[in-house]
Amino acid sequence: MVGMERRRDRKKPSTLVVAGCGRVDPIRGDRIAMIARVSIVVLNYNTRALLGACLRSIEQFAPDAETIVVDNASADGSVEMVRVQFPRFELMVSPANVGFARALNWGLRRATGTAILALNADTELCPNTLPGLVALLEQLPRAGILGPCQFADDPDDATSPMIASGFGDPTLSAETARLLFFRDSIAARLRIGAWQKPRTPKRVDWLMGAALLFRRACLDAIKGFDETQFMYGEDWDIGYRARQAGWEIYLVPAAPIIHRENASGQSVFGSSRQAQVLRANLYFHEKHFGRASRRVLALLHLIGAGLRLPLFSFSRARWLAQIEQARAAWQGLQ
């Protein structure tokens, strides 16, 4: 059971009014009216300082949005900080860390908006995050999930690293190229096919789950996140199910957001984080493509880990991480 901070003045979110920014058409660049009621759900686990920055950005750039904070049994004072510093936000507190999907689903079900922005606590809104997302949502009736372009720091700083945010499905052919032929590493070094910010909205198979805007009708149709996995892979799965249900997914370049990547995941899994990502990938393949697909993928990862082990002999931490991945791959073969 989740504990909730209830307030008598709780009301449905009003039409979106975002402070300090224009209402910009993501394709034409002109101003448009926005009619969606927006709710924001923020998921937190032991990232008190980052959560504070996230909530301050909501106060600054989305003061009228219904905001729900779901805390996954943090032990760093996050709950107390929200109660004292952000009393207008609704707070849901889990008595135990129940994982990403289950905790986020609690907040999504509680939200009342026609559009719901799900955020990790290690993100920060920018002036045009919500206007850019909502503008496209209102233009494309089959758009079910939208994602902002993610930056490691201020998007207006030309030196701020951009984080790859929209992707194709992790199919067996794509995983073969990545694991056995080092496609990603070679492309990065030669700058061939490197991920770049699109100039117009880009239709993708799935989006990084740190920041996702859902159309309420889409979220209701697919019944939220799959709660089977504790953490990781939920974004692949929800994207796949949304597309199977006839919805479209877009990365929106007019909507930047700051993402201090993997803050919670690193605190939970440490050096075994990549092994947990692999377990989630294996689960995704078995769920949607069958047991044979899972076993082939596990074999590819096992071979890939073997090829990489000599390359990481200079770093004990990275070598041990490869051992963890090899162990997870071996388990996936069973």
Short mmCIF file of C-alpha atoms in Angstrom, two decimals:
data_model
loop_
_atom_site.label_atom_id
_atom_site.label_comp_id
_atom_site.label_asym_id
_atom_site.label_seq_id
_atom_site.Cartn_x
_atom_site.Cartn_y
_atom_site.Cartn_z
CA MET A 1 0.00 0.00 0.00
CA VAL A 2 1.26 3.46 -0.90
CA GLY A 3 0.99 6.27 1.61
CA MET A 4 -0.31 9.53 0.15
CA GLU A 5 -0.13 13.13 1.29
CA ARG A 6 -3.67 14.33 0.56
CA ARG A 7 -4.58 18.00 0.33
CA ARG A 8 -8.08 19.48 0.36
CA ASP A 9 -7.29 21.89 -2.45
CA ARG A 10 -6.37 19.14 -4.91
CA LYS A 11 -8.01 19.80 -8.25
CA LYS A 12 -7.77 18.71 -11.84
CA PRO A 13 -5.01 20.40 -13.81
CA SER A 14 -5.96 23.51 -15.70
CA THR A 15 -5.15 24.23 -19.32
CA LEU A 16 -1.38 24.28 -19.63
CA VAL A 17 0.22 27.67 -18.99
CA VAL A 18 3.99 27.55 -18.97
CA ALA A 19 5.95 30.40 -17.45
CA GLY A 20 8.69 32.12 -19.38
CA CYS A 21 8.28 30.57 -22.81
CA GLY A 22 6.34 30.90 -26.03
CA ARG A 23 3.88 28.35 -27.31
CA VAL A 24 5.75 27.11 -30.36
CA ASP A 25 4.66 24.83 -33.18
CA PRO A 26 7.36 22.10 -33.26
CA ILE A 27 7.26 21.94 -37.07
CA ARG A 28 6.47 25.48 -38.30
CA GLY A 29 7.83 27.42 -35.35
CA ASP A 30 4.82 29.74 -34.96
CA ARG A 31 2.73 30.19 -31.84
CA ILE A 32 -0.29 27.98 -31.23
CA ALA A 33 -2.88 27.56 -28.51
CA MET A 34 -2.53 24.60 -26.13
CA ILE A 35 -5.63 22.98 -24.70
CA ALA A 36 -4.29 19.83 -23.03
CA ARG A 37 -4.53 19.45 -19.27
CA VAL A 38 -1.11 18.28 -18.15
CA SER A 39 -0.15 16.20 -15.13
CA ILE A 40 3.46 15.55 -14.15
CA VAL A 41 4.53 12.42 -12.27
CA VAL A 42 8.05 12.41 -10.82
CA LEU A 43 9.60 9.15 -9.60
CA ASN A 44 12.35 9.38 -6.99
CA TYR A 45 14.69 7.02 -5.19
CA ASN A 46 17.48 8.45 -3.01
CA THR A 47 18.25 11.43 -5.25
CA ARG A 48 17.26 14.24 -2.89
CA ALA A 49 19.35 17.04 -4.39
CA LEU A 50 18.44 16.13 -7.96
CA LEU A 51 14.77 15.82 -7.02
CA GLY A 52 14.87 19.33 -5.57
CA ALA A 53 16.27 20.70 -8.82
CA CYS A 54 13.63 18.81 -10.81
CA LEU A 55 10.74 20.15 -8.72
CA ARG A 56 12.10 23.71 -8.84
CA SER A 57 12.14 23.48 -12.63
CA ILE A 58 8.49 22.39 -12.56
CA GLU A 59 7.60 25.32 -10.32
CA GLN A 60 9.37 27.66 -12.73
CA PHE A 61 8.23 26.32 -16.10
CA ALA A 62 4.98 24.43 -15.37
CA PRO A 63 3.43 26.07 -12.30
CA ASP A 64 -0.14 25.13 -13.25
CA ALA A 65 0.50 21.45 -13.95
CA GLU A 66 -0.84 18.89 -11.49
CA THR A 67 2.36 17.43 -9.99
CA ILE A 68 2.64 14.09 -8.19
CA VAL A 69 5.87 12.91 -6.57
CA VAL A 70 6.20 9.15 -6.05
CA ASP A 71 8.97 8.22 -3.63
CA ASN A 72 10.27 4.65 -3.73
CA ALA A 73 11.24 4.32 -0.03
CA SER A 74 14.14 6.78 -0.10
CA ALA A 75 16.37 6.98 2.95
CA ASP A 76 18.10 10.27 2.15
CA GLY A 77 15.53 12.78 3.37
CA SER A 78 13.78 13.15 0.01
CA VAL A 79 10.29 12.78 1.51
CA GLU A 80 10.90 15.37 4.21
CA MET A 81 12.34 17.77 1.64
CA VAL A 82 9.23 17.53 -0.55
CA ARG A 83 6.90 18.03 2.43
CA VAL A 84 8.73 21.15 3.58
CA GLN A 85 9.89 22.80 0.36
CA PHE A 86 7.15 21.76 -2.08
CA PRO A 87 3.92 21.55 -0.06
CA ARG A 88 1.62 22.10 -3.05
CA PHE A 89 2.80 18.91 -4.77
CA GLU A 90 1.02 15.66 -4.02
CA LEU A 91 3.32 13.09 -2.41
CA MET A 92 2.94 9.31 -2.64
CA VAL A 93 5.34 7.32 -0.46
CA SER A 94 6.00 3.61 -0.92
CA PRO A 95 6.99 1.65 2.21
CA ALA A 96 9.52 -0.33 0.13
CA ASN A 97 11.42 0.08 -3.13
CA VAL A 98 9.05 -1.71 -5.50
CA GLY A 99 10.93 -0.88 -8.69
CA PHE A 100 10.52 1.63 -11.49
CA ALA A 101 7.41 0.38 -13.28
CA ARG A 102 5.21 -0.43 -10.31
CA ALA A 103 5.92 2.83 -8.50
CA LEU A 104 5.48 4.93 -11.62
CA ASN A 105 2.18 3.20 -12.44
CA TRP A 106 0.85 4.31 -9.05
CA GLY A 107 1.47 7.92 -9.97
CA LEU A 108 0.16 7.55 -13.52
CA ARG A 109 -3.11 6.07 -12.26
CA ARG A 110 -3.45 8.92 -9.77
CA ALA A 111 -2.89 11.64 -12.38
CA THR A 112 -5.96 13.28 -13.91
CA GLY A 113 -4.53 15.07 -16.95
CA THR A 114 -5.32 14.36 -20.59
CA ALA A 115 -1.55 14.39 -21.09
CA ILE A 116 0.83 12.99 -18.47
CA LEU A 117 4.56 13.69 -18.31
CA ALA A 118 6.48 10.94 -16.48
CA LEU A 119 9.86 12.13 -15.22
CA ASN A 120 12.83 10.64 -13.44
CA ALA A 121 13.96 12.75 -10.51
CA ASP A 122 17.30 13.34 -12.25
CA THR A 123 15.70 15.46 -14.98
CA GLU A 124 15.03 19.20 -15.16
CA LEU A 125 12.48 20.95 -17.34
CA CYS A 126 13.63 23.66 -19.73
CA PRO A 127 11.47 26.61 -20.84
CA ASN A 128 10.11 24.83 -23.92
CA THR A 129 9.98 21.22 -22.69
CA LEU A 130 6.23 21.09 -22.15
CA PRO A 131 5.14 23.54 -24.88
CA GLY A 132 7.17 21.64 -27.46
CA LEU A 133 5.75 18.27 -26.43
CA VAL A 134 2.14 19.34 -26.02
CA ALA A 135 2.11 21.25 -29.31
CA LEU A 136 2.99 18.11 -31.25
CA LEU A 137 0.61 15.95 -29.20
CA GLU A 138 -2.25 18.19 -30.25
CA GLN A 139 -1.23 18.18 -33.92
CA LEU A 140 -0.87 14.41 -34.35
CA PRO A 141 -3.95 12.47 -33.18
CA ARG A 142 -2.16 9.09 -33.35
CA ALA A 143 0.84 10.29 -31.34
CA GLY A 144 0.65 8.30 -28.11
CA ILE A 145 4.09 8.83 -26.57
CA LEU A 146 6.42 11.79 -27.06
CA GLY A 147 9.90 12.38 -25.71
CA PRO A 148 12.11 15.47 -25.37
CA CYS A 149 15.68 15.66 -26.63
CA GLN A 150 17.86 14.97 -23.58
CA PHE A 151 21.00 16.91 -22.67
CA ALA A 152 23.54 16.26 -19.93
CA ASP A 153 23.55 19.98 -19.10
CA ASP A 154 22.13 23.29 -20.29
CA PRO A 155 20.80 22.74 -23.85
CA ASP A 156 21.64 26.37 -24.70
CA ASP A 157 25.33 25.65 -24.05
CA ALA A 158 26.88 24.48 -27.32
CA THR A 159 29.31 22.25 -25.38
CA SER A 160 26.57 20.40 -23.48
CA PRO A 161 26.64 16.69 -24.41
CA MET A 162 23.47 15.39 -26.04
CA ILE A 163 22.10 12.04 -24.87
CA ALA A 164 20.69 9.62 -27.44
CA SER A 165 16.97 9.62 -26.69
CA GLY A 166 15.04 7.87 -29.50
CA PHE A 167 15.79 4.43 -30.89
CA GLY A 168 14.80 1.45 -33.00
CA ASP A 169 13.77 -1.85 -31.42
CA PRO A 170 16.66 -3.99 -30.04
CA THR A 171 16.13 -6.69 -32.68
CA LEU A 172 18.41 -9.69 -33.08
CA SER A 173 19.99 -8.20 -36.22
CA ALA A 174 20.69 -4.90 -34.45
CA GLU A 175 22.11 -6.69 -31.41
CA THR A 176 24.31 -8.88 -33.64
CA ALA A 177 25.85 -5.80 -35.28
CA ARG A 178 26.40 -4.14 -31.92
CA LEU A 179 27.75 -7.10 -29.97
CA LEU A 180 29.84 -8.98 -32.53
CA PHE A 181 30.91 -6.25 -34.94
CA PHE A 182 31.30 -3.37 -32.45
CA ARG A 183 28.97 -1.23 -34.57
CA ASP A 184 28.36 1.41 -31.90
CA SER A 185 32.02 1.79 -30.92
CA ILE A 186 33.27 2.06 -34.51
CA ALA A 187 30.52 4.51 -35.48
CA ALA A 188 31.34 6.69 -32.48
CA ARG A 189 35.07 6.76 -33.26
CA LEU A 190 34.60 7.43 -36.99
CA ARG A 191 31.55 9.64 -36.40
CA ILE A 192 29.58 7.48 -38.84
CA GLY A 193 25.88 7.32 -38.12
CA ALA A 194 26.46 8.97 -34.75
CA TRP A 195 23.26 9.98 -32.96
CA GLN A 196 22.40 13.57 -33.75
CA LYS A 197 19.58 15.84 -32.75
CA PRO A 198 16.91 15.76 -35.47
CA ARG A 199 15.69 19.04 -36.90
CA THR A 200 12.05 17.96 -37.07
CA PRO A 201 9.98 15.51 -34.98
CA LYS A 202 11.35 12.02 -35.56
CA ARG A 203 9.18 8.91 -35.44
CA VAL A 204 10.94 6.18 -33.44
CA ASP A 205 10.26 2.72 -32.00
CA TRP A 206 10.89 3.70 -28.38
CA LEU A 207 12.16 6.54 -26.22
CA MET A 208 14.42 6.67 -23.19
CA GLY A 209 12.10 6.38 -20.19
CA ALA A 210 13.56 9.25 -18.16
CA ALA A 211 11.03 11.67 -19.68
CA LEU A 212 7.91 10.55 -21.52
CA LEU A 213 4.72 12.45 -22.34
CA PHE A 214 1.75 10.10 -22.67
CA ARG A 215 -1.59 10.77 -24.24
CA ARG A 216 -4.11 9.56 -21.66
CA ALA A 217 -5.99 7.46 -24.23
CA CYS A 218 -2.78 5.65 -25.19
CA LEU A 219 -1.79 5.03 -21.58
CA ASP A 220 -5.23 3.66 -20.76
CA ALA A 221 -5.21 1.41 -23.83
CA ILE A 222 -1.86 -0.24 -23.01
CA LYS A 223 -2.50 -0.25 -19.23
CA GLY A 224 0.75 1.42 -18.20
CA PHE A 225 4.15 -0.15 -17.64
CA ASP A 226 4.87 -3.87 -17.32
CA GLU A 227 5.67 -4.37 -13.63
CA THR A 228 7.45 -7.73 -14.07
CA GLN A 229 10.96 -6.27 -14.22
CA PHE A 230 12.31 -4.35 -11.22
CA MET A 231 14.17 -1.82 -13.35
CA TYR A 232 15.25 -1.29 -16.98
CA GLY A 233 13.63 -2.32 -20.24
CA GLU A 234 10.27 -0.78 -19.41
CA ASP A 235 10.73 1.85 -22.11
CA TRP A 236 11.37 -0.79 -24.82
CA ASP A 237 8.28 -2.71 -23.75
CA ILE A 238 5.86 0.19 -23.46
CA GLY A 239 6.99 1.55 -26.81
CA TYR A 240 6.51 -1.82 -28.50
CA ARG A 241 3.05 -2.32 -26.98
CA ALA A 242 1.97 1.22 -27.89
CA ARG A 243 2.93 0.66 -31.53
CA GLN A 244 1.21 -2.73 -31.57
CA ALA A 245 -1.93 -0.93 -30.39
CA GLY A 246 -1.72 1.52 -33.30
CA TRP A 247 -0.09 4.51 -31.59
CA GLU A 248 2.90 6.48 -32.86
CA ILE A 249 6.01 7.55 -30.92
CA TYR A 250 8.00 10.72 -31.60
CA LEU A 251 11.20 12.38 -30.45
CA VAL A 252 10.59 16.14 -30.33
CA PRO A 253 13.62 18.39 -30.98
CA ALA A 254 11.65 21.52 -30.01
CA ALA A 255 11.41 20.12 -26.46
CA PRO A 256 14.80 19.90 -24.67
CA ILE A 257 15.29 18.55 -21.16
CA ILE A 258 18.28 18.11 -18.84
CA HIS A 259 18.98 14.55 -17.69
CA ARG A 260 21.60 13.68 -15.03
CA GLU A 261 21.72 10.14 -16.36
CA ASN A 262 21.42 6.93 -14.28
CA ALA A 263 21.50 8.52 -10.84
CA SER A 264 19.08 6.03 -9.24
CA GLY A 265 20.14 3.01 -11.25
CA GLN A 266 23.76 3.40 -10.27
CA SER A 267 22.81 3.64 -6.59
CA VAL A 268 20.80 0.40 -6.80
CA PHE A 269 22.94 -1.83 -9.02
CA GLY A 270 26.43 -0.30 -9.10
CA SER A 271 28.79 -2.24 -11.37
CA SER A 272 26.08 -4.83 -12.16
CA ARG A 273 23.83 -2.25 -13.84
CA GLN A 274 24.62 -3.41 -17.38
CA ALA A 275 23.91 -7.01 -16.39
CA GLN A 276 20.49 -5.91 -15.16
CA VAL A 277 19.90 -4.13 -18.47
CA LEU A 278 20.74 -7.40 -20.24
CA ARG A 279 18.27 -9.36 -18.08
CA ALA A 280 15.60 -6.84 -19.04
CA ASN A 281 16.50 -7.22 -22.71
CA LEU A 282 16.25 -11.00 -22.48
CA TYR A 283 12.85 -10.70 -20.81
CA PHE A 284 11.67 -8.32 -23.56
CA HIS A 285 12.70 -10.76 -26.29
CA GLU A 286 11.04 -13.75 -24.67
CA LYS A 287 7.84 -11.82 -23.98
CA HIS A 288 7.41 -10.48 -27.51
CA PHE A 289 9.38 -12.85 -29.77
CA GLY A 290 9.53 -16.16 -27.90
CA ARG A 291 11.99 -18.28 -25.93
CA ALA A 292 14.13 -19.09 -28.97
CA SER A 293 14.76 -15.38 -29.56
CA ARG A 294 15.79 -14.95 -25.93
CA ARG A 295 18.29 -17.80 -26.17
CA VAL A 296 19.82 -16.53 -29.41
CA LEU A 297 20.21 -13.09 -27.85
CA ALA A 298 21.78 -14.60 -24.73
CA LEU A 299 24.27 -16.49 -26.90
CA LEU A 300 25.16 -13.29 -28.78
CA HIS A 301 25.79 -11.49 -25.49
CA LEU A 302 27.88 -14.37 -24.18
CA ILE A 303 30.07 -14.30 -27.29
CA GLY A 304 30.22 -10.51 -27.20
CA ALA A 305 31.32 -10.53 -23.55
CA GLY A 306 34.06 -13.02 -24.42
CA LEU A 307 35.32 -10.76 -27.20
CA ARG A 308 35.35 -7.72 -24.93
CA LEU A 309 37.02 -9.25 -21.87
CA PRO A 310 40.59 -8.86 -23.21
CA LEU A 311 39.87 -5.25 -24.16
CA PHE A 312 38.90 -4.38 -20.59
CA SER A 313 41.80 -6.09 -18.82
CA PHE A 314 43.26 -2.66 -18.01
CA SER A 315 40.21 -1.78 -15.88
CA ARG A 316 39.17 -4.13 -13.09
CA ALA A 317 35.76 -2.45 -12.75
CA ARG A 318 34.91 -2.78 -16.45
CA TRP A 319 36.31 -6.32 -16.56
CA LEU A 320 34.09 -7.34 -13.63
CA ALA A 321 31.11 -5.69 -15.33
CA GLN A 322 31.73 -7.89 -18.39
CA ILE A 323 31.88 -10.96 -16.14
CA GLU A 324 28.50 -9.96 -14.66
CA GLN A 325 27.05 -9.62 -18.15
CA ALA A 326 28.47 -12.99 -19.19
CA ARG A 327 26.86 -14.57 -16.12
CA ALA A 328 23.49 -12.98 -16.96
CA ALA A 329 23.81 -14.18 -20.57
CA TRP A 330 24.59 -17.72 -19.42
CA GLN A 331 21.49 -17.69 -17.22
CA GLY A 332 19.48 -16.51 -20.23
CA LEU A 333 20.54 -19.60 -22.17
CA GLN A 334 18.88 -21.92 -19.67
#
